[in-house]
Short mmCIF file of C-alpha atoms in Angstrom, two decimals:
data_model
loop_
_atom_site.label_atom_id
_atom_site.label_comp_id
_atom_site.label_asym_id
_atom_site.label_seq_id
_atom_site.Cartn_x
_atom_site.Cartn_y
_atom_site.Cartn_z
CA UNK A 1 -8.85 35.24 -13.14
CA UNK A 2 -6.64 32.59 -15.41
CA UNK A 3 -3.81 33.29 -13.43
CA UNK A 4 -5.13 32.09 -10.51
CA UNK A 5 -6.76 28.86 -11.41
CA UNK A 6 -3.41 26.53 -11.75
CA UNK A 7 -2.74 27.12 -7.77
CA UNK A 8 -6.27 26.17 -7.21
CA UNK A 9 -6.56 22.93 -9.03
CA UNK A 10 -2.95 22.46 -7.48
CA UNK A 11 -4.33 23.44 -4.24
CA UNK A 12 -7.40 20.76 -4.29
CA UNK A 13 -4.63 17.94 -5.31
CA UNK A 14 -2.45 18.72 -2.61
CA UNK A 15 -5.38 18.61 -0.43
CA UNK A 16 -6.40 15.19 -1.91
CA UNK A 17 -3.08 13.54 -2.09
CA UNK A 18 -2.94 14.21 2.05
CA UNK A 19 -6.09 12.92 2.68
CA UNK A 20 -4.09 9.44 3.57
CA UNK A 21 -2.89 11.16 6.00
CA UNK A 22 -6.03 11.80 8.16
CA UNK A 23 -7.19 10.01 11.37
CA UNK A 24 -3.29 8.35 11.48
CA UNK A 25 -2.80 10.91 14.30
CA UNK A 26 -2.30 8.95 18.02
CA UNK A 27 -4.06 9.70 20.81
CA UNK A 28 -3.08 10.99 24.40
CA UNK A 29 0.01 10.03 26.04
CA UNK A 30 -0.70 6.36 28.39
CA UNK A 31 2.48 5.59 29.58
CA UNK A 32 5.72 7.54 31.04
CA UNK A 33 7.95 5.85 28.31
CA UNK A 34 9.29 8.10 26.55
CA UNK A 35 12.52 8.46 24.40
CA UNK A 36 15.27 9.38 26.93
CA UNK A 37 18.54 9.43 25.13
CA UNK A 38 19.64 11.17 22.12
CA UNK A 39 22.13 11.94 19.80
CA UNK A 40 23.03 13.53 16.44
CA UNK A 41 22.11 11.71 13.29
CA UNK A 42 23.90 12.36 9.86
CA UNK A 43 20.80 12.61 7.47
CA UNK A 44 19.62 15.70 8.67
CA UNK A 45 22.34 16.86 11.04
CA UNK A 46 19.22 16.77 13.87
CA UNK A 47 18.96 15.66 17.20
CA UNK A 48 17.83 11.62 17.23
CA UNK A 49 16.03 10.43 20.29
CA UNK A 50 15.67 7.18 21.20
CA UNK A 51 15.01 4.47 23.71
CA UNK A 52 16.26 1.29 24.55
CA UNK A 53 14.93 -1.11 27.36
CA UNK A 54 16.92 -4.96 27.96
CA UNK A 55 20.21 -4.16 25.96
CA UNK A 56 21.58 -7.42 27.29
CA UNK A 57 19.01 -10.10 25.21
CA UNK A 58 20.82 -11.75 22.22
CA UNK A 59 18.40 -10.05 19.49
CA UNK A 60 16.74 -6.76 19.35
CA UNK A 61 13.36 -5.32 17.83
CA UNK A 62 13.31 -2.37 16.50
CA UNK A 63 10.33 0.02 16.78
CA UNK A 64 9.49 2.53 14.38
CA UNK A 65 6.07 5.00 14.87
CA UNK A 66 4.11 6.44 11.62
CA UNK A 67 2.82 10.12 10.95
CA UNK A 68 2.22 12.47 14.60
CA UNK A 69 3.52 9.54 16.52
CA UNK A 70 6.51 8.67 18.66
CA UNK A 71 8.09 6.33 21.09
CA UNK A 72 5.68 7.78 23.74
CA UNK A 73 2.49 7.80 22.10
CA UNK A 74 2.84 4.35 20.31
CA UNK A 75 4.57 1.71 22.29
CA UNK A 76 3.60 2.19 25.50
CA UNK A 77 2.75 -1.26 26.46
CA UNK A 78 4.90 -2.78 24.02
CA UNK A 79 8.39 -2.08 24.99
CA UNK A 80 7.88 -3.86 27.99
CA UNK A 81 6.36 -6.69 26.79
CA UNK A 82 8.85 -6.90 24.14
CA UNK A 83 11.96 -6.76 26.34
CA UNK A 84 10.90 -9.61 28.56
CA UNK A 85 12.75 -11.35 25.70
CA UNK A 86 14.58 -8.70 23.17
CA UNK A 87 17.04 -5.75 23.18
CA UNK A 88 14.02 -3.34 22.05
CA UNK A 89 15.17 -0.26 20.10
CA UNK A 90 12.57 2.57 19.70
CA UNK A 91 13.16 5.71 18.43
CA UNK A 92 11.17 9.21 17.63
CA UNK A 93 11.84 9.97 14.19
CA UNK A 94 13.66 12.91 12.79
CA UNK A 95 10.54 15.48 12.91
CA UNK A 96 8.06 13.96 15.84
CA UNK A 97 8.46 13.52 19.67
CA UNK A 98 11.78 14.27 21.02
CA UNK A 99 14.14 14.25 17.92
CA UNK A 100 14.83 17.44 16.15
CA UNK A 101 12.34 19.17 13.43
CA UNK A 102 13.34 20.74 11.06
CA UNK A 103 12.16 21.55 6.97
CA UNK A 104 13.80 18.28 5.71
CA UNK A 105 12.83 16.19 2.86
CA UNK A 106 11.03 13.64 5.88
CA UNK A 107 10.57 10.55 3.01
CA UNK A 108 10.19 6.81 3.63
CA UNK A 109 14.25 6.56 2.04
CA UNK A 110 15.98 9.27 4.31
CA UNK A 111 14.26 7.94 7.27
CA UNK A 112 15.58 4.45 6.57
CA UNK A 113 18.86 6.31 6.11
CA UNK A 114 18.08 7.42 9.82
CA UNK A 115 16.93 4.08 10.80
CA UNK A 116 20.37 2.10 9.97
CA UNK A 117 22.12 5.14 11.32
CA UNK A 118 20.72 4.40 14.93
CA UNK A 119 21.41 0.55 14.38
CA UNK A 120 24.95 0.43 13.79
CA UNK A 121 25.38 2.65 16.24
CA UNK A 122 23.17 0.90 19.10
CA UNK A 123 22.94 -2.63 17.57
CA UNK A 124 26.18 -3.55 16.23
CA UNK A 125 25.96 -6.68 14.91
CA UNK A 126 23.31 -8.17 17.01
CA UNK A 127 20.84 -9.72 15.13
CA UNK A 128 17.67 -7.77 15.42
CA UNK A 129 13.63 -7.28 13.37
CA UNK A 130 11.70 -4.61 12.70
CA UNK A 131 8.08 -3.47 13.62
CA UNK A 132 6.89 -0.76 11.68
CA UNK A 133 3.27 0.88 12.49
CA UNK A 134 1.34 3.14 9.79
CA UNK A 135 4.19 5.28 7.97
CA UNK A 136 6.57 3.06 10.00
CA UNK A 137 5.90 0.02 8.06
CA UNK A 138 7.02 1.92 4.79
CA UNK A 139 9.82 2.88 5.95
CA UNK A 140 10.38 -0.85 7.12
CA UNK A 141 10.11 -1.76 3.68
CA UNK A 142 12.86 0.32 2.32
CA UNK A 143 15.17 -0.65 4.70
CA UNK A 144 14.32 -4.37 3.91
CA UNK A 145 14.65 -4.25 0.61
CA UNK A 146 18.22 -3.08 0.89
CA UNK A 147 18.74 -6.44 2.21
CA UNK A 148 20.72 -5.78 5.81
CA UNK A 149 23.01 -8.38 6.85
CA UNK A 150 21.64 -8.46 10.43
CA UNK A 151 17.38 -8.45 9.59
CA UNK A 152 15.81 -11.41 10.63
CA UNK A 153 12.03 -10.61 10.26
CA UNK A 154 9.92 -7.74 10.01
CA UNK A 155 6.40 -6.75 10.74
CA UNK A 156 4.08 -4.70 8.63
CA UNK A 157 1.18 -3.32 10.97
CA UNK A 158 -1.52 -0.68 9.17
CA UNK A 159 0.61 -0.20 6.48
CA UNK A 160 0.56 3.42 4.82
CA UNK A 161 1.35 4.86 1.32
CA UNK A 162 2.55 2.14 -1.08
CA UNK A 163 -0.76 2.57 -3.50
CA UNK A 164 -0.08 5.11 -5.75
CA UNK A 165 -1.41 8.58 -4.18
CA UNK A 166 -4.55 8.71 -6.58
CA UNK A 167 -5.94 5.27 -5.25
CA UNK A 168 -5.07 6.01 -1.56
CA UNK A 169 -7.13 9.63 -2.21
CA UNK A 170 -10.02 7.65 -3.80
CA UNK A 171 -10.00 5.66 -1.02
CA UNK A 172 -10.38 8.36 1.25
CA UNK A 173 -13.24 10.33 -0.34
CA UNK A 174 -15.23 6.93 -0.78
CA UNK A 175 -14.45 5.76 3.02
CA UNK A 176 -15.54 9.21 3.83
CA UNK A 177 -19.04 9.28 2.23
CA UNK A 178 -19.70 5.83 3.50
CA UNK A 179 -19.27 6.19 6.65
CA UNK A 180 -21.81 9.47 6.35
CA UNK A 181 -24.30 7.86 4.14
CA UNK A 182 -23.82 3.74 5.37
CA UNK A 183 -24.26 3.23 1.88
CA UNK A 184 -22.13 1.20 -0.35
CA UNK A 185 -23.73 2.71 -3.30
CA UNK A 186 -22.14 6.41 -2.25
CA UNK A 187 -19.18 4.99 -1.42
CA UNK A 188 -18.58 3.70 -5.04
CA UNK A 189 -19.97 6.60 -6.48
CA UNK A 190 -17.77 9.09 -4.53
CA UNK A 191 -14.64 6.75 -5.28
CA UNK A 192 -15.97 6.91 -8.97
CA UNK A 193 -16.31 10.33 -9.21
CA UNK A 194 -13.26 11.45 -7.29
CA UNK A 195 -10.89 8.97 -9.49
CA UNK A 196 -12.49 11.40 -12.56
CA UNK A 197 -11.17 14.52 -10.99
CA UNK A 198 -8.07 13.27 -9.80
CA UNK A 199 -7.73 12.25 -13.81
CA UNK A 200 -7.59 15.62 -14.58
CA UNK A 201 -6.10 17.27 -11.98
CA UNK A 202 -2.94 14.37 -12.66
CA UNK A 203 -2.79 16.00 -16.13
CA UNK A 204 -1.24 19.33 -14.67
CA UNK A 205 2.17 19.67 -15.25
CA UNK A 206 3.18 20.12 -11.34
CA UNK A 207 3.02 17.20 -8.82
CA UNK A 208 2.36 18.00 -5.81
CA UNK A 209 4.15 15.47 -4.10
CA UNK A 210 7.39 17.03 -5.65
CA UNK A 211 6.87 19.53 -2.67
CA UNK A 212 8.35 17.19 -0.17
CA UNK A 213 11.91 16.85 -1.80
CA UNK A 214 12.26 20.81 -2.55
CA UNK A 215 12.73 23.33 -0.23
CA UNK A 216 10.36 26.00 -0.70
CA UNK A 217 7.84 24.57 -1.54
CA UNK A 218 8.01 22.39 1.88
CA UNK A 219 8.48 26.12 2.80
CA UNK A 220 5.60 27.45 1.12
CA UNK A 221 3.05 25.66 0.64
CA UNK A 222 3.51 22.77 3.81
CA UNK A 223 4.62 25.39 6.41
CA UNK A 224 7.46 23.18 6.90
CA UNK A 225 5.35 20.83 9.31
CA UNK A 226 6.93 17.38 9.44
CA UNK A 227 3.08 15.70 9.49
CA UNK A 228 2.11 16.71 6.13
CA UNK A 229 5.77 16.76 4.12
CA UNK A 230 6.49 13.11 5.63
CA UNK A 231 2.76 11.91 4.28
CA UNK A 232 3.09 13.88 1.18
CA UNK A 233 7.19 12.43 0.83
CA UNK A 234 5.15 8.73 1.56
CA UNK A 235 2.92 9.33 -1.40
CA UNK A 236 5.46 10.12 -3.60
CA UNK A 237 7.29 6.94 -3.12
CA UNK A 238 7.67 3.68 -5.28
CA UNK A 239 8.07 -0.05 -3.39
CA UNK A 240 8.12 -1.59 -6.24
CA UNK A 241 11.56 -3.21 -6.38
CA UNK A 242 11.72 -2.87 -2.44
CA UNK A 243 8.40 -5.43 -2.18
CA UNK A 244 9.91 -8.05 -4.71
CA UNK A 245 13.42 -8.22 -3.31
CA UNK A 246 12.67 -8.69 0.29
CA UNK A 247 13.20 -12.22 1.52
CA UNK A 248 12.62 -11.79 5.20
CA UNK A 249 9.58 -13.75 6.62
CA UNK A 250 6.80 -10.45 6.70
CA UNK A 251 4.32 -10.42 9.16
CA UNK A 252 1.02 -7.84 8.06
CA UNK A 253 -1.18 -6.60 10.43
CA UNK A 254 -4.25 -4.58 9.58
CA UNK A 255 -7.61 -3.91 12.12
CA UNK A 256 -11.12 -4.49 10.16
CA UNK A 257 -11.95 -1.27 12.04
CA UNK A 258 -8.93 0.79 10.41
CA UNK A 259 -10.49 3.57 8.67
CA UNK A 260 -7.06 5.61 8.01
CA UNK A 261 -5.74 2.97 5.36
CA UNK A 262 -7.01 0.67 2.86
CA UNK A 263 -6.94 -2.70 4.15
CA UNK A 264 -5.86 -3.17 0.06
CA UNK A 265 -2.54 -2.46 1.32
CA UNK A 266 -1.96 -5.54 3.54
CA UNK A 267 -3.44 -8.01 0.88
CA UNK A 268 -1.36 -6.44 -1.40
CA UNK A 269 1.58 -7.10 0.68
CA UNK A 270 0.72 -10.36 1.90
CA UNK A 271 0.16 -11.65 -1.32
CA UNK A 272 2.95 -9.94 -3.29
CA UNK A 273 6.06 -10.47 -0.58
CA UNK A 274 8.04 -13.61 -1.03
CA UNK A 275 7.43 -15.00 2.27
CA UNK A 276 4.59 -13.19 4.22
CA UNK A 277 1.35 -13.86 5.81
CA UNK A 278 -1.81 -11.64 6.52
CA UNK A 279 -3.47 -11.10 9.98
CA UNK A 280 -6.76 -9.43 10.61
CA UNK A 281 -7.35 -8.16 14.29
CA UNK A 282 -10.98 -7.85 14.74
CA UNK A 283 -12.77 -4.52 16.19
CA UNK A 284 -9.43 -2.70 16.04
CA UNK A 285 -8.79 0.73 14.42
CA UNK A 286 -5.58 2.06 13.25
CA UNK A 287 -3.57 2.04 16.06
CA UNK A 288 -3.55 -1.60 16.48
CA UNK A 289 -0.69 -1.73 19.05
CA UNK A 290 -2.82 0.69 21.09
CA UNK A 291 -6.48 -0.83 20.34
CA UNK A 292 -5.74 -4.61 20.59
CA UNK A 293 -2.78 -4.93 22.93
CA UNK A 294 -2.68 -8.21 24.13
CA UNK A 295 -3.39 -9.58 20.11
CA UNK A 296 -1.19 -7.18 18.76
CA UNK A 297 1.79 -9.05 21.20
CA UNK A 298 0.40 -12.35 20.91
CA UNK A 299 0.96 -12.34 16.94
CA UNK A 300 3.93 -10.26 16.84
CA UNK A 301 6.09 -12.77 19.62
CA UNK A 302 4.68 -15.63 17.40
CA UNK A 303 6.34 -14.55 14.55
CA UNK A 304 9.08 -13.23 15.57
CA UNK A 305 9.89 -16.73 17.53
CA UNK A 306 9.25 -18.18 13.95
CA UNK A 307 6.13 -20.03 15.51
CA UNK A 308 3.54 -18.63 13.49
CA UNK A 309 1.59 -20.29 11.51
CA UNK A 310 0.82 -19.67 7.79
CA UNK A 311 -2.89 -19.50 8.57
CA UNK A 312 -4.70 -16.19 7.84
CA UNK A 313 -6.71 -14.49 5.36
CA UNK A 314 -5.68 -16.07 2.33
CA UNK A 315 -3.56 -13.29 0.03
CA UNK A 316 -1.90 -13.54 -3.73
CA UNK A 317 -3.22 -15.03 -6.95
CA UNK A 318 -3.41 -19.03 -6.47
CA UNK A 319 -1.34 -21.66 -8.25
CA UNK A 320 -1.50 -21.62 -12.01
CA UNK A 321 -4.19 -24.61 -13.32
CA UNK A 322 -2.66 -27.43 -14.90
CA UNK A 323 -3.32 -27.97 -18.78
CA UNK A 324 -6.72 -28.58 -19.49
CA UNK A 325 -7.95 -28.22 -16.08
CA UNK A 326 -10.25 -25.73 -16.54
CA UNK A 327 -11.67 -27.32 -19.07
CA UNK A 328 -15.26 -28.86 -17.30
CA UNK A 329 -15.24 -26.09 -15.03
CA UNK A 330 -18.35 -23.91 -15.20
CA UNK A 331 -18.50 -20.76 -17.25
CA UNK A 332 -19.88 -17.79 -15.06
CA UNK A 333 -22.60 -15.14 -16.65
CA UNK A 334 -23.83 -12.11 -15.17
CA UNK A 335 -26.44 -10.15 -16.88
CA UNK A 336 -28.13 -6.29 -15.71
CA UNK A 337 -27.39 -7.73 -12.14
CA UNK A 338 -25.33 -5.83 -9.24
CA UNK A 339 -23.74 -7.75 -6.27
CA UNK A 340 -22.41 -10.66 -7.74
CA UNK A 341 -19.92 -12.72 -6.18
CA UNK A 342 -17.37 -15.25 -7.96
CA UNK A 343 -14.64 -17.38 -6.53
CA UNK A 344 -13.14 -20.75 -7.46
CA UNK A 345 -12.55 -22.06 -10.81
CA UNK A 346 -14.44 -21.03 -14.13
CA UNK A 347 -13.68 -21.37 -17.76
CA UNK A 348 -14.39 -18.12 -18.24
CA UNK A 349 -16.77 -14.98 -16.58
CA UNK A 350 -18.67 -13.07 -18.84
CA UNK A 351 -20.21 -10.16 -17.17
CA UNK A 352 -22.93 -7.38 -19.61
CA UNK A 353 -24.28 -4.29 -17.74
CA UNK A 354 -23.24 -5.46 -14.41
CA UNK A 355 -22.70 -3.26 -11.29
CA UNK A 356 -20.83 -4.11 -7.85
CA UNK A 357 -19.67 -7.28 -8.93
CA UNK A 358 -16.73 -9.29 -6.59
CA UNK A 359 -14.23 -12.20 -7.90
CA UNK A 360 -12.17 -13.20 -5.03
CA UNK A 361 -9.24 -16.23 -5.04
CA UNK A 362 -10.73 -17.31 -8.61
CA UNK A 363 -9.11 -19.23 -11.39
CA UNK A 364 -10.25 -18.18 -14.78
CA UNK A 365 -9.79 -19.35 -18.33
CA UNK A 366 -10.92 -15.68 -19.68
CA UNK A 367 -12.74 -12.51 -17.82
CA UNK A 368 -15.14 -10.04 -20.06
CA UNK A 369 -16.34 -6.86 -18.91
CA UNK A 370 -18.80 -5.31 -21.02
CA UNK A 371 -19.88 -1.65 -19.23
CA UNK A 372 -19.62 -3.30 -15.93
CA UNK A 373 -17.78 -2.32 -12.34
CA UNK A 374 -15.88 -4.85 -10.95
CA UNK A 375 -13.52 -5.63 -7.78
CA UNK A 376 -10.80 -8.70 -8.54
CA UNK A 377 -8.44 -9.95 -5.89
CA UNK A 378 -6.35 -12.36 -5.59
CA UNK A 379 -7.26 -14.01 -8.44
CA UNK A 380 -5.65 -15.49 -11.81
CA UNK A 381 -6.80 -15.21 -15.37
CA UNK A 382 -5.16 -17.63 -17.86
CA UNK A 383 -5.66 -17.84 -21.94
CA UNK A 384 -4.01 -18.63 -25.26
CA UNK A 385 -5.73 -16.06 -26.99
CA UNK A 386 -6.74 -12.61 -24.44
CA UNK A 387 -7.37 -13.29 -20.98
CA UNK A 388 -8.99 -10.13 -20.06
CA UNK A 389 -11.12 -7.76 -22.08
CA UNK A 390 -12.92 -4.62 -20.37
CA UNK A 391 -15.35 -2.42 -22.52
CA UNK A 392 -17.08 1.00 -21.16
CA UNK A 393 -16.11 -0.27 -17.50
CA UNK A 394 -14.11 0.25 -14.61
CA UNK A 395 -11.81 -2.17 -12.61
CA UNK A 396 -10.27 -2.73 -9.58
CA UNK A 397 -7.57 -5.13 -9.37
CA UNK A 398 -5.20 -6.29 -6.70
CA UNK A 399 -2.63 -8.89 -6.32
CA UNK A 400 -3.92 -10.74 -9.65
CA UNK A 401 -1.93 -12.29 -12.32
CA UNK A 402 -3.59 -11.89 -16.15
CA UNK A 403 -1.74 -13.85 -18.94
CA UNK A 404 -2.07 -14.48 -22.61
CA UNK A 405 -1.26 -13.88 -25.94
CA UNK A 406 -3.05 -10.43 -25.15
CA UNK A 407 -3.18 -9.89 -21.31
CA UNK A 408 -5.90 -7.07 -21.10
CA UNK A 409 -7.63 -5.49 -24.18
CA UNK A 410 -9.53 -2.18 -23.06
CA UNK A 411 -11.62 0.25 -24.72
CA UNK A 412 -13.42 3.41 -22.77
CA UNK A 413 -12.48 1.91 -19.40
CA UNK A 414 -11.41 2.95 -16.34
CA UNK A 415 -8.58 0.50 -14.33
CA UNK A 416 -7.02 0.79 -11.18
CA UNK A 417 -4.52 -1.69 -10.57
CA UNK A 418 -2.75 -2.14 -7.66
CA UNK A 419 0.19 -5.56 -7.34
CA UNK A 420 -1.27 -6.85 -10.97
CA UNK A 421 1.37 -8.87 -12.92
CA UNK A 422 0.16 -8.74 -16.49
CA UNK A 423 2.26 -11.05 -19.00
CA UNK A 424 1.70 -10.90 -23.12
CA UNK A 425 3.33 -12.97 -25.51
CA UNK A 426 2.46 -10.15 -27.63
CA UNK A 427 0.97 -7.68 -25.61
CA UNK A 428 0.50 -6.71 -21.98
CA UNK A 429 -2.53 -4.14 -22.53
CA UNK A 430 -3.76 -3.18 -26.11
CA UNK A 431 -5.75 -0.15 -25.82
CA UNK A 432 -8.97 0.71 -28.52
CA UNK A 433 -9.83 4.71 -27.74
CA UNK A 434 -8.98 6.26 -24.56
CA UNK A 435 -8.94 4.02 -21.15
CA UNK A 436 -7.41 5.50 -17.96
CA UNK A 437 -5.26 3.01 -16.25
CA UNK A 438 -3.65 3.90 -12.34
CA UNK A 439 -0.79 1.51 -11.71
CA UNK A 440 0.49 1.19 -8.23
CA UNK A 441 3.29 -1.55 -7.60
CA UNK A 442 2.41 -3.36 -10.81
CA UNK A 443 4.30 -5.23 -13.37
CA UNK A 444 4.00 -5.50 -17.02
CA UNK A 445 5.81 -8.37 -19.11
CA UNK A 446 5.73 -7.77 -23.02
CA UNK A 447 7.98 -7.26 -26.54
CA UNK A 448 7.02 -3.56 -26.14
CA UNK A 449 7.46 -3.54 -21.83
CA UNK A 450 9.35 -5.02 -19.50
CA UNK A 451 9.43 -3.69 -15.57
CA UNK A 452 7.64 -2.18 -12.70
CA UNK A 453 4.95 0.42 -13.60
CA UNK A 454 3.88 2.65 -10.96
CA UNK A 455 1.87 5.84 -12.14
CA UNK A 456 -1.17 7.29 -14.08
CA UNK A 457 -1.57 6.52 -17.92
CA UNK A 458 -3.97 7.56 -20.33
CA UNK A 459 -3.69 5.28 -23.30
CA UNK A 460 -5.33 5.10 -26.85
CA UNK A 461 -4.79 3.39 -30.08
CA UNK A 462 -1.40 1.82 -28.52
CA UNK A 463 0.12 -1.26 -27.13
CA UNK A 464 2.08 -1.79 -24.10
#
């Protein structure tokens, strides 16, 4: 009976680390467009199918699908629309639609591999941007981040993957019970409880998403179907130095009805990319493009024409408060209450025995969590002495900035941080007994660190 428990517990992570996958499937065919001519790429040493529609226009837009789509399935009604003024380039990647399938390592880099392949070979040097749907949109963010000569802009609709895969699964299992229950309170305890078992099950000694890059397993244990190795190759991957080298103007796109990603993602991106803004397109799903046609367009030409405005949901910590400026601004208490929202500008939040509590676009002078749950976005937290201290609680950051001489001391906590920049003059985190901390995209400036951190730690008595 021992022998058989390690390919269980791997089993229910594999299962777990895929469930970012789900519901990113398209739906029936709508249009006759399909991808009509073809040739062999050198990544795989597949057949590459493609389509191209207006090759005479000046600049091009590239197209690329996510997970179980394809040229037919996704852009339907957009490569029409689009070539009334560009060269549009859309292609079925190397596993879905019309291209070849085969039991390749299907990851966010190879397919931009693929990607640049098809544009040197179609494009030349035409000046062209890049729309990238679900999976898509990773894979425009490696090939961004390699800085092409010829990329103008790029667009970043229902982005997938880029959260580490333990946040993207806790996403999943607390989306999931919502929805069953409508009740917030399930939803945080599922995403609670499931970030305790992922904990352990990240202790094993085998990754899962290892599978994608070797051959057997991909074999073995994925069947060799394109759909789960390219979401299980997506979850494996780190943007970290992709998301702070890319200049191009970024355009994210995310539907307040998309239930397949974590509309974390997008603020994450908006707020964490040099030169990007954040669109939400009301009442629409996942498949934006598909769901909100004429809105999808009508942002899309904007910013491609460089016409856009920078107005949108507001993303990324705000400016840094001048000396003393924080000095008459209020200090913000929360005591055995659950629901509490902060924004704006405090001297400091204190929070004791606190549940459900939001701080949104805030500027603090110190944050102190004593065996309290707390969401923080796009915030900052400033101090001479620590700027953040959690005790018995759990945390979950995005796109914040925390600096001080100590930029988070923890003790029995739990801390999910996803695009936090935490600076120490003499430490980044100083850890008092065990806290759990899941990094994804992150960044840690200290004497003892200095880099991207992108992973799960467990850390105690130590100093980072």
């Amino acid at each position: 009976m021992s022998r058989s428990l390690p390919p269980l517990r791997t089993l229910g992570l594999l299962l777990l680390t895929l469930l970012p996958a789900v519901g990113m499937a398209q739906g029936e065919n709508e249009s006759a467009v399909a991808a009509d001519e073809c040739l062999t790429e050198p990544v795989f040493g597949e057949r590459l199918c493609y389509t191209e529609a207006n090759r005479g226009a000046g600049e091009a837009v590239v197209l690329i699908h996510g997970v179980n789509g394809s040229v037919e399935t996704d852009w339907p009604a957009i490569i029409p629309a689009l070539a009334e003024d560009f060269h549009v380039l859309a292609l079925d990647l190397p596993g879905f639609g019309n291209s070849g399938k085969g039991n390749h390592d299907y990851s966010p880099t190879n397919y931009a591999d693929v990607v640049e392949f098809l544009i040197r070979e179609r494009l030349g040097d035409k000046p062209y941007h890049v729309v990238g749907h679900s999976m898509g949109s990773a894979v425009t963010l490696r090939l961004a981040g390699r800085q092409p000569e010829g990329l103008r802009r790029i667009v970043l609709a229902s982005t997938a993957g880029v959260l580490h895969p333990l946040a993207l699964s806790k996403h999943q299992a607390g989306s999931w019970l919502g929805r069953l229950t409508d009740s917030r309170d399930a939803r945080r305890f599922a995403e609670s409880m499931t970030g305790k078992v992922l904990e352990e099950l990240d202790r094993l000694p085998f990754s899962p998403p290892a599978l994608a890059t070797d051959q057997p397993g991909r074999s073995t244990m994925l069947r060799g179907e394109p759909s789960a190795i390219s979401a299980m190759a997506l979850s494996e991957e780190d943007f970290s130095n992709a998301i702070a080298t890319i200049q191009r103007p970024a355009l994210v796109l995310i539907g307040t009805d998309d239930r397949a990603v974590p509309r974390r993602t997008s603020q994450l991106l908006a707020g964490r990319l040099a030169r990007a803004h954040l669109r939400l397109i009301p009442g629409a799903g996942h498949a934006v493009q598909r769901e909100a046609t004429d809105r999808f367009l009508t942002q899309v030409r904007r910013h491609l024409r460089g016409s856009a405005s920078q107005e949108g949901e507001e993303a990324g910590p705000p400016p840094a408060a001048e000396a003393g400026e924080l000095a008459d601004a209020p200090v913000g208490k929360c005591r055995n209450e659950s629901g509490r929202t902060f924004s704006g500008d405090y001297r400091r939040i204190t929070l004791h025995q606190c549940e459900d509590v939001t701080i949104t676009g805030a500027r603090l002078g110190g944050l102190h969590l004593y065996e309290s749950t707390v969401e923080v976005r796009d915030s900052r937290v400033d101090s001479a002495d620590t700027a953040m201290t959690a005790i018995g609680s759990e945390v979950v950051a995005t796109g914040t900035d925390i600096r001080g001489a100590i930029a988070l001391r923890t003790d029995r906590s739990r801390l999910d941080l996803a695009g936090v920049h935490l600076f120490g003059e003499r430490s980044a985190i100083q850890s008092r007994q065990t806290s759990h901390f899941l990094f994804s995209v992150s960044r840690l400036e200290s004497p003892a660190y200095h880099g991207f951190i992108h992973g799960s730690r467990r850390l105690s008595e130590e100093d980072l």
